GROMACS .gro file of N, CA and C in nm:
model
  369
    1MET      N    1   0.000  -1.052   1.753
    1MET     CA    2   0.044  -1.053   1.614
    1MET      C    3  -0.003  -1.185   1.551
    2VAL      N    4  -0.052  -1.176   1.430
    2VAL     CA    5  -0.103  -1.292   1.357
    2VAL      C    6   0.013  -1.365   1.290
    3THR      N    7   0.007  -1.497   1.290
    3THR     CA    8   0.110  -1.576   1.223
    3THR      C    9   0.096  -1.559   1.072
    4ILE      N   10   0.209  -1.546   1.003
    4ILE     CA   11   0.209  -1.530   0.858
    4ILE      C   12   0.185  -1.667   0.795
    5PRO      N   13   0.084  -1.680   0.710
    5PRO     CA   14   0.063  -1.809   0.644
    5PRO      C   15   0.180  -1.843   0.552
    6ALA      N   16   0.203  -1.971   0.531
    6ALA     CA   17   0.313  -2.015   0.446
    6ALA      C   18   0.302  -1.956   0.306
    7ALA      N   19   0.180  -1.924   0.263
    7ALA     CA   20   0.157  -1.870   0.129
    7ALA      C   21   0.190  -1.721   0.119
    8ALA      N   22   0.230  -1.657   0.230
    8ALA     CA   23   0.260  -1.514   0.229
    8ALA      C   24   0.397  -1.492   0.168
    9THR      N   25   0.400  -1.488   0.035
    9THR     CA   26   0.527  -1.478  -0.037
    9THR      C   27   0.551  -1.338  -0.093
   10GLU      N   28   0.457  -1.248  -0.076
   10GLU     CA   29   0.468  -1.113  -0.131
   10GLU      C   30   0.484  -1.012  -0.017
   11HIS      N   31   0.550  -0.901  -0.049
   11HIS     CA   32   0.563  -0.790   0.045
   11HIS      C   33   0.496  -0.668  -0.018
   12LEU      N   34   0.409  -0.606   0.059
   12LEU     CA   35   0.336  -0.489   0.013
   12LEU      C   36   0.363  -0.376   0.111
   13PHE      N   37   0.417  -0.264   0.060
   13PHE     CA   38   0.440  -0.147   0.144
   13PHE      C   39   0.313  -0.064   0.147
   14SER      N   40   0.263  -0.039   0.267
   14SER     CA   41   0.143   0.043   0.284
   14SER      C   42   0.175   0.165   0.367
   15TYR      N   43   0.127   0.280   0.322
   15TYR     CA   44   0.144   0.405   0.396
   15TYR      C   45   0.008   0.464   0.429
   16GLY      N   46  -0.098   0.386   0.406
   16GLY     CA   47  -0.233   0.441   0.424
   16GLY      C   48  -0.331   0.340   0.480
   17THR      N   49  -0.448   0.335   0.417
   17THR     CA   50  -0.561   0.264   0.475
   17THR      C   51  -0.544   0.113   0.482
   18LEU      N   52  -0.455   0.054   0.402
   18LEU     CA   53  -0.434  -0.091   0.413
   18LEU      C   54  -0.369  -0.130   0.545
   19GLN      N   55  -0.327  -0.033   0.625
   19GLN     CA   56  -0.276  -0.061   0.759
   19GLN      C   57  -0.390  -0.069   0.862
   20GLN      N   58  -0.508  -0.019   0.826
   20GLN     CA   59  -0.621  -0.017   0.919
   20GLN      C   60  -0.676  -0.159   0.938
   21PRO      N   61  -0.698  -0.202   1.064
   21PRO     CA   62  -0.751  -0.336   1.088
   21PRO      C   63  -0.882  -0.364   1.015
   22GLU      N   64  -0.973  -0.268   1.013
   22GLU     CA   65  -1.103  -0.291   0.947
   22GLU      C   66  -1.088  -0.307   0.796
   23VAL      N   67  -0.991  -0.238   0.736
   23VAL     CA   68  -0.966  -0.253   0.592
   23VAL      C   69  -0.901  -0.388   0.564
   24GLN      N   70  -0.808  -0.430   0.649
   24GLN     CA   71  -0.746  -0.562   0.632
   24GLN      C   72  -0.849  -0.673   0.643
   25LEU      N   73  -0.937  -0.665   0.742
   25LEU     CA   74  -1.039  -0.769   0.758
   25LEU      C   75  -1.135  -0.772   0.640
   26ALA      N   76  -1.175  -0.654   0.590
   26ALA     CA   77  -1.268  -0.647   0.477
   26ALA      C   78  -1.201  -0.692   0.347
   27THR      N   79  -1.073  -0.663   0.330
   27THR     CA   80  -1.003  -0.691   0.205
   27THR      C   81  -0.943  -0.830   0.201
   28PHE      N   82  -0.886  -0.874   0.315
   28PHE     CA   83  -0.812  -1.000   0.318
   28PHE      C   84  -0.875  -1.107   0.407
   29GLY      N   85  -0.970  -1.067   0.491
   29GLY     CA   86  -1.034  -1.162   0.582
   29GLY      C   87  -0.948  -1.196   0.703
   30ARG      N   88  -0.842  -1.121   0.725
   30ARG     CA   89  -0.754  -1.145   0.841
   30ARG      C   90  -0.672  -1.019   0.867
   31LEU      N   91  -0.612  -1.014   0.985
   31LEU     CA   92  -0.517  -0.908   1.017
   31LEU      C   93  -0.379  -0.952   0.969
   32LEU      N   94  -0.304  -0.860   0.913
   32LEU     CA   95  -0.175  -0.892   0.852
   32LEU      C   96  -0.060  -0.863   0.946
   33ASP      N   97   0.046  -0.942   0.933
   33ASP     CA   98   0.170  -0.913   1.002
   33ASP      C   99   0.237  -0.796   0.929
   34SER      N  100   0.301  -0.709   1.004
   34SER     CA  101   0.365  -0.594   0.941
   34SER      C  102   0.488  -0.552   1.019
   35ARG      N  103   0.574  -0.477   0.952
   35ARG     CA  104   0.689  -0.417   1.020
   35ARG      C  105   0.714  -0.279   0.956
   36PRO      N  106   0.760  -0.183   1.036
   36PRO     CA  107   0.780  -0.048   0.985
   36PRO      C  108   0.893  -0.041   0.881
   37ASP      N  109   0.875   0.049   0.787
   37ASP     CA  110   0.979   0.078   0.687
   37ASP      C  111   0.945   0.213   0.627
   38GLN      N  112   1.022   0.257   0.529
   38GLN     CA  113   1.000   0.387   0.465
   38GLN      C  114   1.025   0.375   0.316
   39LEU      N  115   0.956   0.461   0.241
   39LEU     CA  116   0.972   0.467   0.096
   39LEU      C  117   1.046   0.596   0.060
   40PRO      N  118   1.176   0.587   0.029
   40PRO     CA  119   1.253   0.709  -0.003
   40PRO      C  120   1.222   0.761  -0.144
   41GLY      N  121   1.237   0.894  -0.159
   41GLY     CA  122   1.219   0.956  -0.290
   41GLY      C  123   1.074   0.983  -0.327
   42TYR      N  124   0.984   0.973  -0.230
   42TYR     CA  125   0.841   0.999  -0.252
   42TYR      C  126   0.792   1.095  -0.146
   43ARG      N  127   0.682   1.165  -0.177
   43ARG     CA  128   0.616   1.250  -0.078
   43ARG      C  129   0.465   1.224  -0.086
   44LEU      N  130   0.396   1.254   0.023
   44LEU     CA  131   0.253   1.226   0.033
   44LEU      C  132   0.167   1.346  -0.001
   45ALA      N  133   0.052   1.317  -0.059
   45ALA     CA  134  -0.056   1.414  -0.080
   45ALA      C  135  -0.185   1.342  -0.042
   46LEU      N  136  -0.296   1.414  -0.046
   46LEU     CA  137  -0.425   1.352  -0.020
   46LEU      C  138  -0.503   1.341  -0.150
   47LEU      N  139  -0.572   1.230  -0.166
   47LEU     CA  140  -0.652   1.202  -0.286
   47LEU      C  141  -0.798   1.186  -0.244
   48ALA      N  142  -0.888   1.261  -0.308
   48ALA     CA  143  -1.032   1.246  -0.282
   48ALA      C  144  -1.077   1.113  -0.343
   49ILE      N  145  -1.147   1.032  -0.264
   49ILE     CA  146  -1.195   0.901  -0.308
   49ILE      C  147  -1.343   0.912  -0.339
   50ASP      N  148  -1.381   0.874  -0.464
   50ASP     CA  149  -1.522   0.881  -0.501
   50ASP      C  150  -1.587   0.743  -0.514
   51ASP      N  151  -1.513   0.637  -0.482
   51ASP     CA  152  -1.567   0.501  -0.483
   51ASP      C  153  -1.635   0.477  -0.348
   52ALA      N  154  -1.768   0.467  -0.350
   52ALA     CA  155  -1.845   0.456  -0.226
   52ALA      C  156  -1.806   0.333  -0.144
   53GLN      N  157  -1.775   0.223  -0.209
   53GLN     CA  158  -1.738   0.101  -0.135
   53GLN      C  159  -1.604   0.119  -0.064
   54VAL      N  160  -1.508   0.183  -0.129
   54VAL     CA  161  -1.378   0.207  -0.067
   54VAL      C  162  -1.394   0.303   0.051
   55VAL      N  163  -1.476   0.406   0.036
   55VAL     CA  164  -1.501   0.501   0.145
   55VAL      C  165  -1.569   0.429   0.262
   56ALA      N  166  -1.665   0.342   0.232
   56ALA     CA  167  -1.734   0.268   0.337
   56ALA      C  168  -1.638   0.175   0.411
   57THR      N  169  -1.546   0.113   0.339
   57THR     CA  170  -1.451   0.021   0.401
   57THR      C  171  -1.350   0.094   0.488
   58SER      N  172  -1.296   0.206   0.438
   58SER     CA  173  -1.191   0.278   0.510
   58SER      C  174  -1.246   0.379   0.610
   59GLY      N  175  -1.369   0.426   0.585
   59GLY     CA  176  -1.427   0.530   0.670
   59GLY      C  177  -1.371   0.667   0.638
   60LYS      N  178  -1.299   0.679   0.524
   60LYS     CA  179  -1.233   0.805   0.490
   60LYS      C  180  -1.264   0.845   0.347
   61THR      N  181  -1.291   0.975   0.325
   61THR     CA  182  -1.319   1.027   0.191
   61THR      C  183  -1.191   1.069   0.119
   62HIS      N  184  -1.081   1.080   0.193
   62HIS     CA  185  -0.952   1.117   0.134
   62HIS      C  186  -0.847   1.018   0.184
   63HIS      N  187  -0.769   0.965   0.090
   63HIS     CA  188  -0.663   0.870   0.123
   63HIS      C  189  -0.528   0.931   0.086
   64PRO      N  190  -0.422   0.894   0.157
   64PRO     CA  191  -0.289   0.942   0.117
   64PRO      C  192  -0.248   0.877  -0.014
   65ILE      N  193  -0.170   0.950  -0.093
   65ILE     CA  194  -0.114   0.896  -0.217
   65ILE      C  195   0.031   0.940  -0.225
   66ALA      N  196   0.119   0.845  -0.258
   66ALA     CA  197   0.263   0.873  -0.267
   66ALA      C  198   0.298   0.908  -0.412
   67SER      N  199   0.362   1.023  -0.429
   67SER     CA  200   0.408   1.067  -0.560
   67SER      C  201   0.560   1.073  -0.559
   68ARG      N  202   0.620   1.030  -0.670
   68ARG     CA  203   0.765   1.030  -0.681
   68ARG      C  204   0.815   1.174  -0.685
   69SER      N  205   0.907   1.206  -0.596
   69SER     CA  206   0.968   1.338  -0.595
   69SER      C  207   1.111   1.331  -0.647
   70GLY      N  208   1.176   1.217  -0.627
   70GLY     CA  209   1.315   1.202  -0.667
   70GLY      C  210   1.412   1.264  -0.568
   71ALA      N  211   1.361   1.339  -0.472
   71ALA     CA  212   1.448   1.403  -0.373
   71ALA      C  213   1.488   1.302  -0.266
   72PRO      N  214   1.617   1.281  -0.244
   72PRO     CA  215   1.660   1.181  -0.147
   72PRO      C  216   1.616   1.213  -0.004
   73THR      N  217   1.585   1.340   0.023
   73THR     CA  218   1.541   1.377   0.158
   73THR      C  219   1.394   1.349   0.182
   74ASP      N  220   1.316   1.324   0.075
   74ASP     CA  221   1.174   1.290   0.091
   74ASP      C  222   1.161   1.143   0.126
   75CYS      N  223   1.071   1.113   0.219
   75CYS     CA  224   1.053   0.974   0.262
   75CYS      C  225   0.911   0.958   0.315
   76VAL      N  226   0.846   0.849   0.275
   76VAL     CA  227   0.710   0.819   0.320
   76VAL      C  228   0.717   0.706   0.422
   77PRO      N  229   0.674   0.731   0.547
   77PRO     CA  230   0.672   0.624   0.646
   77PRO      C  231   0.554   0.531   0.623
   78GLY      N  232   0.572   0.405   0.660
   78GLY     CA  233   0.463   0.309   0.645
   78GLY      C  234   0.502   0.176   0.703
   79ALA      N  235   0.442   0.070   0.649
   79ALA     CA  236   0.466  -0.065   0.699
   79ALA      C  237   0.468  -0.164   0.584
   80VAL      N  238   0.552  -0.266   0.598
   80VAL     CA  239   0.557  -0.376   0.501
   80VAL      C  240   0.461  -0.483   0.550
   81LEU      N  241   0.366  -0.520   0.464
   81LEU     CA  242   0.267  -0.622   0.495
   81LEU      C  243   0.306  -0.752   0.426
   82ALA      N  244   0.299  -0.863   0.497
   82ALA     CA  245   0.329  -0.994   0.440
   82ALA      C  246   0.198  -1.054   0.391
   83ILE      N  247   0.188  -1.077   0.259
   83ILE     CA  248   0.064  -1.126   0.199
   83ILE      C  249   0.093  -1.234   0.096
   84SER      N  250  -0.013  -1.303   0.056
   84SER     CA  251  -0.002  -1.404  -0.050
   84SER      C  252  -0.025  -1.339  -0.186
   85ALA      N  253   0.004  -1.412  -0.292
   85ALA     CA  254  -0.022  -1.361  -0.428
   85ALA      C  255  -0.171  -1.335  -0.447
   86ASP      N  256  -0.257  -1.421  -0.393
   86ASP     CA  257  -0.402  -1.398  -0.402
   86ASP      C  258  -0.441  -1.271  -0.328
   87GLU      N  259  -0.382  -1.248  -0.212
   87GLU     CA  260  -0.414  -1.127  -0.136
   87GLU      C  261  -0.364  -1.002  -0.208
   88LEU      N  262  -0.254  -1.013  -0.281
   88LEU     CA  263  -0.206  -0.900  -0.361
   88LEU      C  264  -0.310  -0.863  -0.466
   89ARG      N  265  -0.371  -0.962  -0.528
   89ARG     CA  266  -0.478  -0.936  -0.626
   89ARG      C  267  -0.601  -0.875  -0.556
   90GLN      N  268  -0.629  -0.917  -0.433
   90GLN     CA  269  -0.740  -0.857  -0.359
   90GLN      C  270  -0.710  -0.710  -0.329
   91ALA      N  271  -0.586  -0.679  -0.298
   91ALA     CA  272  -0.547  -0.539  -0.274
   91ALA      C  273  -0.564  -0.457  -0.402
   92ASP      N  274  -0.531  -0.518  -0.518
   92ASP     CA  275  -0.553  -0.450  -0.646
   92ASP      C  276  -0.699  -0.410  -0.662
   93GLY      N  277  -0.790  -0.497  -0.618
   93GLY     CA  278  -0.933  -0.469  -0.628
   93GLY      C  279  -0.979  -0.360  -0.534
   94TYR      N  280  -0.909  -0.344  -0.422
   94TYR     CA  281  -0.945  -0.241  -0.324
   94TYR      C  282  -0.901  -0.103  -0.371
   95GLU      N  283  -0.782  -0.093  -0.430
   95GLU     CA  284  -0.728   0.038  -0.468
   95GLU      C  285  -0.801   0.095  -0.590
   96VAL      N  286  -0.820   0.227  -0.590
   96VAL     CA  287  -0.888   0.293  -0.701
   96VAL      C  288  -0.789   0.320  -0.814
   97ALA      N  289  -0.840   0.360  -0.931
   97ALA     CA  290  -0.758   0.375  -1.052
   97ALA      C  291  -0.649   0.481  -1.041
   98ALA      N  292  -0.658   0.571  -0.944
   98ALA     CA  293  -0.557   0.676  -0.929
   98ALA      C  294  -0.423   0.619  -0.880
   99TYR      N  295  -0.426   0.494  -0.831
   99TYR     CA  296  -0.304   0.428  -0.783
   99TYR      C  297  -0.257   0.326  -0.885
  100ARG      N  298  -0.125   0.311  -0.893
  100ARG     CA  299  -0.064   0.207  -0.977
  100ARG      C  300   0.027   0.125  -0.886
  101ARG      N  301   0.019  -0.009  -0.898
  101ARG     CA  302   0.108  -0.095  -0.819
  101ARG      C  303   0.243  -0.100  -0.888
  102GLU      N  304   0.347  -0.070  -0.809
  102GLU     CA  305   0.483  -0.063  -0.864
  102GLU      C  306   0.580  -0.131  -0.767
  103ARG      N  307   0.684  -0.192  -0.822
  103ARG     CA  308   0.790  -0.252  -0.742
  103ARG      C  309   0.883  -0.140  -0.696
  104VAL      N  310   0.909  -0.132  -0.566
  104VAL     CA  311   0.992  -0.025  -0.509
  104VAL      C  312   1.100  -0.085  -0.419
  105THR      N  313   1.202  -0.006  -0.393
  105THR     CA  314   1.305  -0.042  -0.296
  105THR      C  315   1.287   0.048  -0.175
  106LEU      N  316   1.270  -0.014  -0.060
  106LEU     CA  317   1.244   0.059   0.064
  106LEU      C  318   1.375   0.100   0.131
  107ALA      N  319   1.364   0.184   0.233
  107ALA     CA  320   1.483   0.233   0.304
  107ALA      C  321   1.564   0.118   0.363
  108SER      N  322   1.498   0.008   0.399
  108SER     CA  323   1.566  -0.109   0.455
  108SER      C  324   1.643  -0.187   0.349
  109GLY      N  325   1.618  -0.156   0.221
  109GLY     CA  326   1.677  -0.232   0.111
  109GLY      C  327   1.585  -0.339   0.056
  110MET      N  328   1.474  -0.365   0.126
  110MET     CA  329   1.376  -0.465   0.084
  110MET      C  330   1.304  -0.420  -0.043
  111GLN      N  331   1.280  -0.515  -0.133
  111GLN     CA  332   1.195  -0.491  -0.250
  111GLN      C  333   1.052  -0.524  -0.209
  112ALA      N  334   0.958  -0.438  -0.247
  112ALA     CA  335   0.817  -0.460  -0.214
  112ALA      C  336   0.731  -0.394  -0.321
  113TRP      N  337   0.605  -0.434  -0.322
  113TRP     CA  338   0.506  -0.365  -0.404
  113TRP      C  339   0.456  -0.245  -0.326
  114ALA      N  340   0.419  -0.138  -0.397
  114ALA     CA  341   0.356  -0.021  -0.335
  114ALA      C  342   0.258   0.037  -0.434
  115TYR      N  343   0.150   0.092  -0.382
  115TYR     CA  344   0.054   0.163  -0.467
  115TYR      C  345   0.093   0.310  -0.466
  116VAL      N  346   0.133   0.361  -0.582
  116VAL     CA  347   0.181   0.497  -0.595
  116VAL      C  348   0.091   0.572  -0.695
  117ASP      N  349   0.114   0.700  -0.705
  117ASP     CA  350   0.035   0.786  -0.794
  117ASP      C  351   0.046   0.737  -0.939
  118ALA      N  352  -0.065   0.702  -0.998
  118ALA     CA  353  -0.068   0.650  -1.136
  118ALA      C  354  -0.026   0.755  -1.237
  119ARG      N  355  -0.028   0.883  -1.200
  119ARG     CA  356   0.013   0.989  -1.292
  119ARG      C  357   0.164   0.998  -1.306
  120ASP      N  358   0.239   0.938  -1.211
  120ASP     CA  359   0.385   0.937  -1.220
  120ASP      C  360   0.426   0.843  -1.334
  121ALA      N  361   0.530   0.881  -1.405
  121ALA     CA  362   0.584   0.793  -1.509
  121ALA      C  363   0.651   0.674  -1.441
  122ALA      N  364   0.637   0.557  -1.501
  122ALA     CA  365   0.703   0.438  -1.448
  122ALA      C  366   0.854   0.459  -1.456
  123PRO      N  367   0.929   0.406  -1.358
  123PRO     CA  368   1.074   0.428  -1.357
  123PRO      C  369   1.143   0.360  -1.472
   0.00000   0.00000   0.00000
């Protein structure tokens, strides 16, 4: 496990490719510390990715996307990544326009950023 830098002041919930070591190295230049958590009230679908650089980085043409369902029984498993504010901006550059970064409350009670379906209305 990699030590979290002192500048890692942000929490980012990932349920997809940002958990992949090769994506972390390409996006942040390091492997991130993480711990499991869940995003309640959302469900997963697959999104076709047409950004060639993102496909090359992840190795996948389809990425998961979390959409708000509002159903308390729906839950998206994933991991909380400890990152810096600069790394959060780097993650913004990695994600395609179909995702919107939103502040969410996880099953653990932790507040974190998550990239969710941009078509969902903001809460």
